[in-house]
Amino acid sequence: MIRDARVLRAGFVPQEVEHRDAEVNHLSSVLEPITNGEPADTAILTGPSGTGKTCISRFVTERLREEVLDVETTYVNCWRNYTRFRTLYQILDDIGKTIDIHRQSTPHDELIDRLQQYDGSRTVVILDEADQLEDPSVIYDLHSLPQFAIICIANKEEELFSQVDDRLVSRLRSSEHVRMDKYHNEQLFDILSARSKWGLENGVITDDQLYQIADAAAGDARLAIGMLRSAASTAARENHDRITTEILTEAAEDAKAQIKQKSLDSLTPHQRVVYDIVRDHGPLAPGEIHSRYTAEVDDPRTKRTVRTYLSKMAQYNLLEAEGTSRDREYSLVDSAAASPM
DNA sequence: GTTCCACAGGAAAATATGGAGG
DNA sequence: CCTCCATATTTTCCTGTGGAAC
């Protein structure tokens, strides 16, 4: 059934990237000066989730390392390392310069000094989910260091630049912007087809079924590959020699549920109670949510905190907010919308 | 229109948490 | 074990917005 599970895993970087030639070339050309030992511009990669931003960054940097001897790459997930300190620390850690850094005795600017003094190989820094940084000015600080090339990945450009000084923004205007769009169904089909060719035995899944997956994934390659992986592992577990329509339907829901579960797991118990209230009692105004919540837990948080919870969950796409002021109501996002399978 | 009030969400102070070093 | 200090979360205080009742 499964020939090579690696190619179905999230984060796998394929030998050849399908349908992203223009973007790959664009990004490569931005990094090109590095091959001559010159500083490269900052690249900004934007687009919705599952459009291959992380994938082509890794692909291009890996290819660069094949070509050039003295190039290193470091990857920072800004969603997990969202403070200035953590981001810089992560980079220093990767290039092996953290030896005597202690949180106490190290003033924050010392980190940037260390990077500045770094005289090892040129390094490409990939800042993934950079729009999650609480202080994006760290991007500008890195931008000004010639020995580092920055690839900055974000969903939307506006969000990345929203809360920053205009002065700093203009300094980044010169950087190259690579925009990525959602995949078309045919393109997703090609991606799935390539993965199943390497990852699965022949004849396990039909083209028609791959097309169904592409359709259900609505342009999101990560989701599509997740569905394929889920279907393949269910089929393998249950000893089928091919993927059935039932397995496929279930896998589609499974993959979406997994994504949702992941964000649900990151909620604190208090946040979880708030979520459950909205889930069980339909559209509700924040005041109503708070009073129900207060009745349900010992030691309730204040209204303000619950408002923060609600807006956070709306960002995570767990809840939907309607209305801008007194009329605001929160409800579950209808996950049924994108699954006509 | 005017007033009122629930809400959004920023800022800063207060409090809880966690991890290193004693 | 405890203490200390950076970090994380929560509360307090706040200003601005816009819908609803008058």
Short mmCIF file of C-alpha atoms (C1' of nucleotides) in Angstrom, two decimals:
data_model
loop_
_atom_site.label_atom_id
_atom_site.label_comp_id
_atom_site.label_asym_id
_atom_site.label_seq_id
_atom_site.Cartn_x
_atom_site.Cartn_y
_atom_site.Cartn_z
CA MET A 1 0.00 0.00 0.00
CA ILE A 2 2.45 2.65 1.17
CA ARG A 3 5.77 2.66 -0.63
CA ASP A 4 7.42 5.67 0.98
CA ALA A 5 5.64 7.42 3.82
CA ARG A 6 8.10 10.30 3.85
CA VAL A 7 6.65 11.95 0.76
CA LEU A 8 3.23 12.13 2.37
CA ARG A 9 4.44 13.83 5.49
CA ALA A 10 3.92 17.49 6.21
CA GLY A 11 7.10 19.43 5.64
CA PHE A 12 8.47 17.09 3.00
CA VAL A 13 10.43 18.98 0.37
CA PRO A 14 10.09 17.31 -3.03
CA GLN A 15 12.84 16.94 -5.62
CA GLU A 16 10.90 19.07 -8.04
CA VAL A 17 8.32 21.66 -7.14
CA GLU A 18 5.22 21.54 -9.30
CA HIS A 19 3.66 24.66 -10.78
CA ARG A 20 5.82 27.11 -8.90
CA ASP A 21 8.56 27.67 -11.44
CA ALA A 22 8.03 31.39 -11.64
CA GLU A 23 8.07 31.80 -7.88
CA VAL A 24 11.06 29.49 -7.46
CA ASN A 25 13.00 31.40 -10.09
CA HIS A 26 12.05 34.71 -8.61
CA LEU A 27 13.18 33.68 -5.15
CA SER A 28 16.36 32.13 -6.51
CA SER A 29 17.26 35.31 -8.31
CA VAL A 30 16.83 37.33 -5.13
CA LEU A 31 19.28 35.04 -3.37
CA GLU A 32 21.59 34.89 -6.37
CA PRO A 33 24.11 37.48 -5.09
CA ILE A 34 24.99 35.07 -2.29
CA THR A 35 26.62 32.75 -4.78
CA ASN A 36 29.17 35.51 -5.38
CA GLY A 37 29.57 36.25 -1.73
CA GLU A 38 27.56 39.43 -1.92
CA PRO A 39 24.70 40.47 0.32
CA ALA A 40 21.22 39.64 -0.95
CA ASP A 41 18.02 41.59 -0.64
CA THR A 42 15.25 40.60 1.69
CA ALA A 43 12.54 38.47 0.12
CA ILE A 44 8.94 38.62 1.21
CA LEU A 45 6.71 35.65 0.45
CA THR A 46 2.99 36.06 0.88
CA GLY A 47 -0.05 33.93 0.17
CA PRO A 48 -2.79 31.87 1.86
CA SER A 49 -2.02 28.69 3.77
CA GLY A 50 -1.09 25.62 1.79
CA THR A 51 0.27 27.49 -1.21
CA GLY A 52 3.82 26.25 -0.79
CA LYS A 53 5.53 29.24 0.79
CA THR A 54 7.50 27.21 3.30
CA CYS A 55 8.08 24.49 0.76
CA ILE A 56 9.69 26.66 -1.91
CA SER A 57 11.77 28.50 0.68
CA ARG A 58 13.26 25.23 1.80
CA PHE A 59 13.56 24.01 -1.74
CA VAL A 60 15.40 27.08 -2.94
CA THR A 61 17.72 27.23 0.05
CA GLU A 62 18.56 23.56 -0.27
CA ARG A 63 19.39 23.98 -3.91
CA LEU A 64 21.51 26.97 -3.03
CA ARG A 65 23.47 24.87 -0.57
CA GLU A 66 24.12 22.31 -3.24
CA GLU A 67 25.59 24.98 -5.45
CA VAL A 68 27.56 27.01 -2.96
CA LEU A 69 29.82 25.71 -0.27
CA ASP A 70 29.67 28.46 2.33
CA VAL A 71 25.99 28.93 2.83
CA GLU A 72 23.96 27.97 5.83
CA THR A 73 20.23 28.09 6.33
CA THR A 74 18.30 28.64 9.48
CA TYR A 75 14.59 28.33 9.93
CA VAL A 76 12.59 30.18 12.57
CA ASN A 77 8.94 29.59 13.18
CA CYS A 78 7.79 32.96 14.43
CA TRP A 79 4.50 31.60 15.61
CA ARG A 80 6.37 29.67 18.26
CA ASN A 81 9.17 32.20 18.70
CA TYR A 82 7.16 35.34 18.53
CA THR A 83 9.20 37.64 20.75
CA ARG A 84 12.20 39.53 19.55
CA PHE A 85 14.38 37.71 22.04
CA ARG A 86 13.25 34.25 21.03
CA THR A 87 13.62 34.91 17.34
CA LEU A 88 17.15 36.19 17.68
CA TYR A 89 18.02 33.49 20.17
CA GLN A 90 16.79 30.83 17.79
CA ILE A 91 19.01 32.14 15.01
CA LEU A 92 22.06 32.36 17.26
CA ASP A 93 21.32 28.89 18.51
CA ASP A 94 21.22 27.53 14.98
CA ILE A 95 24.53 29.05 14.01
CA GLY A 96 26.02 27.87 17.30
CA LYS A 97 26.68 31.18 18.99
CA THR A 98 24.61 30.87 22.12
CA ILE A 99 27.35 29.58 24.32
CA ASP A 100 27.33 32.11 27.12
CA ILE A 101 23.98 33.75 26.70
CA HIS A 102 21.89 33.79 29.83
CA ARG A 103 18.55 35.41 29.94
CA GLN A 104 19.44 37.42 33.00
CA SER A 105 22.75 38.91 32.13
CA THR A 106 22.20 39.43 28.42
CA PRO A 107 20.69 42.73 27.41
CA HIS A 108 18.51 42.37 24.39
CA ASP A 109 20.68 44.43 22.09
CA GLU A 110 23.57 42.12 22.76
CA LEU A 111 21.86 39.47 20.66
CA ILE A 112 21.80 41.67 17.62
CA ASP A 113 25.42 42.65 18.31
CA ARG A 114 26.42 39.03 18.30
CA LEU A 115 24.73 38.50 14.98
CA GLN A 116 26.44 41.56 13.64
CA GLN A 117 29.83 40.24 14.65
CA TYR A 118 29.13 36.83 13.24
CA ASP A 119 31.75 36.14 10.62
CA GLY A 120 30.95 32.57 9.61
CA SER A 121 29.26 31.50 6.40
CA ARG A 122 26.60 33.60 4.86
CA THR A 123 23.27 32.52 6.21
CA VAL A 124 19.78 32.55 4.84
CA VAL A 125 17.27 33.14 7.59
CA ILE A 126 13.75 31.91 6.92
CA LEU A 127 11.24 33.71 9.11
CA ASP A 128 8.11 31.62 8.81
CA GLU A 129 4.76 33.05 9.91
CA ALA A 130 6.44 36.40 10.33
CA ASP A 131 3.09 38.12 10.68
CA GLN A 132 2.83 36.52 14.09
CA LEU A 133 5.76 38.49 15.45
CA GLU A 134 4.66 40.84 18.19
CA ASP A 135 7.41 43.23 17.20
CA PRO A 136 8.15 43.03 13.47
CA SER A 137 10.96 45.54 13.79
CA VAL A 138 13.23 42.56 14.38
CA ILE A 139 12.89 41.98 10.64
CA TYR A 140 14.41 45.37 9.94
CA ASP A 141 17.24 44.79 12.35
CA LEU A 142 18.08 41.56 10.59
CA HIS A 143 17.60 43.20 7.21
CA SER A 144 20.42 45.61 7.95
CA LEU A 145 22.95 42.86 8.60
CA PRO A 146 24.74 42.13 5.34
CA GLN A 147 25.84 38.60 6.17
CA PHE A 148 22.25 37.46 6.53
CA ALA A 149 19.69 37.09 3.78
CA ILE A 150 16.12 37.13 4.98
CA ILE A 151 13.17 35.24 3.61
CA CYS A 152 10.07 36.50 5.27
CA ILE A 153 6.91 34.40 5.05
CA ALA A 154 3.47 35.76 5.86
CA ASN A 155 -0.15 35.32 4.94
CA LYS A 156 -0.83 38.92 4.10
CA GLU A 157 1.58 41.71 3.53
CA GLU A 158 -0.60 44.32 5.19
CA GLU A 159 -0.68 42.44 8.47
CA LEU A 160 3.06 42.18 8.46
CA PHE A 161 3.51 45.91 8.15
CA SER A 162 0.45 47.13 9.98
CA GLN A 163 1.84 47.95 13.40
CA VAL A 164 5.20 49.29 12.38
CA ASP A 165 6.80 52.65 12.03
CA ASP A 166 6.51 54.00 8.47
CA ARG A 167 10.16 54.90 8.52
CA LEU A 168 11.05 51.24 8.88
CA VAL A 169 8.51 50.11 6.32
CA SER A 170 10.04 52.29 3.65
CA ARG A 171 13.42 50.70 4.26
CA LEU A 172 11.90 47.37 3.34
CA ARG A 173 10.09 48.65 0.29
CA SER A 174 13.07 47.76 -1.82
CA SER A 175 12.82 44.11 -0.92
CA GLU A 176 11.50 41.62 -3.41
CA HIS A 177 7.95 40.52 -3.00
CA VAL A 178 6.89 37.06 -4.17
CA ARG A 179 3.16 36.53 -4.15
CA MET A 180 1.68 33.06 -4.11
CA ASP A 181 -1.89 32.25 -5.03
CA LYS A 182 -4.01 29.30 -4.15
CA TYR A 183 -3.48 26.28 -6.36
CA HIS A 184 -6.02 25.46 -9.02
CA ASN A 185 -7.61 22.05 -8.85
CA GLU A 186 -5.56 20.80 -11.80
CA GLN A 187 -2.36 21.93 -10.14
CA LEU A 188 -3.30 20.26 -6.88
CA PHE A 189 -4.09 17.15 -8.85
CA ASP A 190 -0.58 17.17 -10.31
CA ILE A 191 0.95 17.58 -6.88
CA LEU A 192 -1.12 14.74 -5.44
CA SER A 193 -0.38 12.62 -8.45
CA ALA A 194 3.37 13.07 -8.01
CA ARG A 195 3.20 12.30 -4.32
CA SER A 196 1.11 9.19 -4.75
CA LYS A 197 3.38 7.94 -7.50
CA TRP A 198 6.37 8.04 -5.14
CA GLY A 199 4.56 7.37 -1.92
CA LEU A 200 2.03 4.69 -2.79
CA GLU A 201 1.96 1.40 -4.67
CA ASN A 202 0.54 1.50 -8.18
CA GLY A 203 -3.21 1.39 -8.54
CA VAL A 204 -3.96 2.16 -4.91
CA ILE A 205 -5.82 5.31 -5.79
CA THR A 206 -7.49 6.41 -9.02
CA ASP A 207 -7.02 9.71 -10.79
CA ASP A 208 -10.65 10.39 -10.24
CA GLN A 209 -10.19 10.06 -6.49
CA LEU A 210 -7.15 12.33 -6.55
CA TYR A 211 -9.28 14.85 -8.31
CA GLN A 212 -11.90 14.58 -5.61
CA ILE A 213 -9.25 15.31 -3.00
CA ALA A 214 -8.01 18.30 -4.97
CA ASP A 215 -11.55 19.59 -5.15
CA ALA A 216 -12.24 19.17 -1.45
CA ALA A 217 -8.99 20.83 -0.42
CA ALA A 218 -10.01 24.12 -2.03
CA GLY A 219 -6.55 25.18 -3.16
CA ASP A 220 -4.74 24.19 0.03
CA ALA A 221 -1.94 21.77 -0.75
CA ARG A 222 -1.18 21.01 2.86
CA LEU A 223 -4.78 19.99 3.43
CA ALA A 224 -4.82 17.94 0.22
CA ILE A 225 -1.69 16.01 1.15
CA GLY A 226 -3.08 15.52 4.65
CA MET A 227 -6.18 13.94 3.13
CA LEU A 228 -4.11 11.65 0.94
CA ARG A 229 -1.98 10.62 3.89
CA SER A 230 -5.00 9.96 6.07
CA ALA A 231 -6.70 7.89 3.38
CA ALA A 232 -3.57 5.85 2.73
CA SER A 233 -2.93 5.08 6.36
CA THR A 234 -6.54 4.07 6.99
CA ALA A 235 -6.48 1.78 3.98
CA ALA A 236 -3.18 0.26 5.11
CA ARG A 237 -4.43 -0.26 8.64
CA GLU A 238 -7.58 -1.99 7.45
CA ASN A 239 -5.75 -4.12 4.90
CA HIS A 240 -7.45 -2.79 1.81
CA ASP A 241 -5.46 -3.00 -1.38
CA ARG A 242 -7.01 0.14 -2.75
CA ILE A 243 -8.59 3.28 -1.39
CA THR A 244 -12.38 3.18 -1.36
CA THR A 245 -14.76 6.09 -1.64
CA GLU A 246 -15.80 5.62 1.97
CA ILE A 247 -12.22 5.84 3.17
CA LEU A 248 -11.73 8.94 1.09
CA THR A 249 -14.77 10.71 2.47
CA GLU A 250 -13.71 9.93 5.98
CA ALA A 251 -10.14 11.05 5.31
CA ALA A 252 -11.34 14.42 4.07
CA GLU A 253 -13.21 15.08 7.29
CA ASP A 254 -10.37 13.61 9.28
CA ALA A 255 -7.78 15.94 7.81
CA LYS A 256 -9.90 18.98 8.54
CA ALA A 257 -10.73 17.76 12.02
CA GLN A 258 -7.02 17.28 12.67
CA ILE A 259 -6.26 20.86 11.79
CA LYS A 260 -9.07 22.03 14.01
CA GLN A 261 -8.07 19.71 16.83
CA LYS A 262 -4.59 21.12 16.73
CA SER A 263 -5.82 24.62 17.48
CA LEU A 264 -8.34 23.29 19.97
CA ASP A 265 -5.55 21.56 21.87
CA SER A 266 -3.68 24.79 22.22
CA LEU A 267 -6.51 26.38 24.19
CA THR A 268 -6.33 26.70 27.96
CA PRO A 269 -9.13 25.09 30.03
CA HIS A 270 -10.81 28.47 30.48
CA GLN A 271 -10.66 29.18 26.76
CA ARG A 272 -12.04 25.73 26.10
CA VAL A 273 -15.08 26.41 28.28
CA VAL A 274 -15.72 29.62 26.35
CA TYR A 275 -15.43 27.74 23.07
CA ASP A 276 -17.83 25.03 24.22
CA ILE A 277 -20.40 27.61 25.26
CA VAL A 278 -20.34 29.22 21.83
CA ARG A 279 -20.44 25.81 20.15
CA ASP A 280 -23.44 24.64 22.19
CA HIS A 281 -25.50 27.79 22.33
CA GLY A 282 -25.18 29.24 18.87
CA PRO A 283 -24.51 32.89 18.09
CA LEU A 284 -23.99 34.83 21.29
CA ALA A 285 -22.95 38.31 22.31
CA PRO A 286 -19.82 38.62 24.46
CA GLY A 287 -21.83 39.69 27.51
CA GLU A 288 -23.99 36.61 27.34
CA ILE A 289 -20.98 34.40 26.77
CA HIS A 290 -19.29 35.84 29.80
CA SER A 291 -22.25 35.33 32.13
CA ARG A 292 -22.70 31.73 31.02
CA TYR A 293 -19.00 31.19 31.43
CA THR A 294 -19.02 32.75 34.91
CA ALA A 295 -21.78 30.36 35.93
CA GLU A 296 -19.84 27.37 34.72
CA VAL A 297 -16.37 27.69 36.24
CA ASP A 298 -14.90 28.45 39.64
CA ASP A 299 -12.58 31.38 39.60
CA PRO A 300 -13.78 33.03 36.36
CA ARG A 301 -11.68 35.50 34.39
CA THR A 302 -12.89 39.03 33.71
CA LYS A 303 -14.87 40.21 30.72
CA ARG A 304 -11.85 41.83 29.19
CA THR A 305 -9.91 38.58 29.31
CA VAL A 306 -12.78 36.66 27.77
CA ARG A 307 -12.88 39.24 25.00
CA THR A 308 -9.22 38.54 24.37
CA TYR A 309 -9.99 34.81 24.28
CA LEU A 310 -12.77 35.38 21.78
CA SER A 311 -10.69 37.45 19.42
CA LYS A 312 -7.85 34.97 19.66
CA MET A 313 -10.18 32.12 18.74
CA ALA A 314 -11.52 34.17 15.86
CA GLN A 315 -7.95 34.54 14.62
CA TYR A 316 -7.44 30.81 14.90
CA ASN A 317 -10.52 30.38 12.73
CA LEU A 318 -12.36 28.52 15.45
CA LEU A 319 -14.99 31.19 15.87
CA GLU A 320 -16.54 33.77 13.62
CA ALA A 321 -17.35 37.32 14.66
CA GLU A 322 -20.25 39.21 13.18
CA GLY A 323 -20.73 42.92 13.75
CA THR A 324 -18.24 45.57 14.82
CA SER A 325 -19.67 47.11 17.96
CA ARG A 326 -22.66 46.50 20.22
CA ASP A 327 -24.12 44.17 17.66
CA ARG A 328 -21.22 41.72 17.73
CA GLU A 329 -22.02 38.06 18.03
CA TYR A 330 -19.73 35.07 18.00
CA SER A 331 -20.58 31.76 16.40
CA LEU A 332 -18.83 28.59 15.31
CA VAL A 333 -17.32 28.71 11.86
CA ASP A 334 -19.21 26.32 9.63
CA SER A 335 -16.61 23.80 8.61
CA ALA A 336 -19.11 22.07 6.33
CA ALA A 337 -18.78 24.85 3.77
CA ALA A 338 -15.67 23.58 1.97
CA SER A 339 -16.40 19.85 1.83
CA PRO A 340 -18.70 19.00 -1.05
CA MET A 341 -17.39 15.48 -1.37
"C1'" DG B 1 -30.48 64.31 16.61
"C1'" DT B 2 -28.95 63.03 21.35
"C1'" DT B 3 -27.80 59.95 24.79
"C1'" DC B 4 -26.61 55.69 26.42
"C1'" DC B 5 -24.28 51.55 26.82
"C1'" DA B 6 -22.02 47.21 25.32
"C1'" DC B 7 -18.28 46.32 22.82
"C1'" DA B 8 -13.28 46.51 20.66
"C1'" DG B 9 -8.94 46.53 21.73
"C1'" DG B 10 -4.51 49.42 23.44
"C1'" DA B 11 -1.51 50.41 27.48
"C1'" DA B 12 0.21 49.57 31.69
"C1'" DA B 13 0.09 47.65 36.15
"C1'" DA B 14 -0.49 43.40 38.75
"C1'" DT B 15 -0.08 38.67 39.29
"C1'" DA B 16 1.09 33.85 38.01
"C1'" DT B 17 4.32 30.69 35.89
"C1'" DG B 18 8.56 28.47 34.86
"C1'" DG B 19 13.31 27.36 34.82
"C1'" DA B 20 18.16 28.13 36.35
"C1'" DG B 21 21.17 28.41 40.05
"C1'" DG B 22 22.00 28.01 44.67
"C1'" DC C 1 14.12 22.28 48.65
"C1'" DC C 2 13.92 27.63 47.83
"C1'" DT C 3 14.84 32.19 45.47
"C1'" DC C 4 15.18 35.07 41.73
"C1'" DC C 5 14.15 36.97 37.50
"C1'" DA C 6 12.40 36.81 32.74
"C1'" DT C 7 8.35 35.77 30.68
"C1'" DA C 8 3.32 34.87 30.29
"C1'" DT C 9 -1.14 35.87 31.52
"C1'" DT C 10 -4.63 38.57 33.63
"C1'" DT C 11 -6.63 42.69 35.42
"C1'" DT C 12 -7.41 47.49 35.53
"C1'" DC C 13 -8.14 51.53 33.20
"C1'" DC C 14 -8.93 53.57 29.25
"C1'" DT C 15 -10.60 55.74 24.55
"C1'" DG C 16 -13.24 55.27 20.47
"C1'" DT C 17 -17.18 53.21 17.84
"C1'" DG C 18 -21.68 52.40 16.45
"C1'" DG C 19 -26.31 50.29 17.30
"C1'" DA C 20 -30.58 51.07 19.94
"C1'" DA C 21 -33.81 53.64 22.60
"C1'" DC C 22 -35.46 57.86 23.29
#
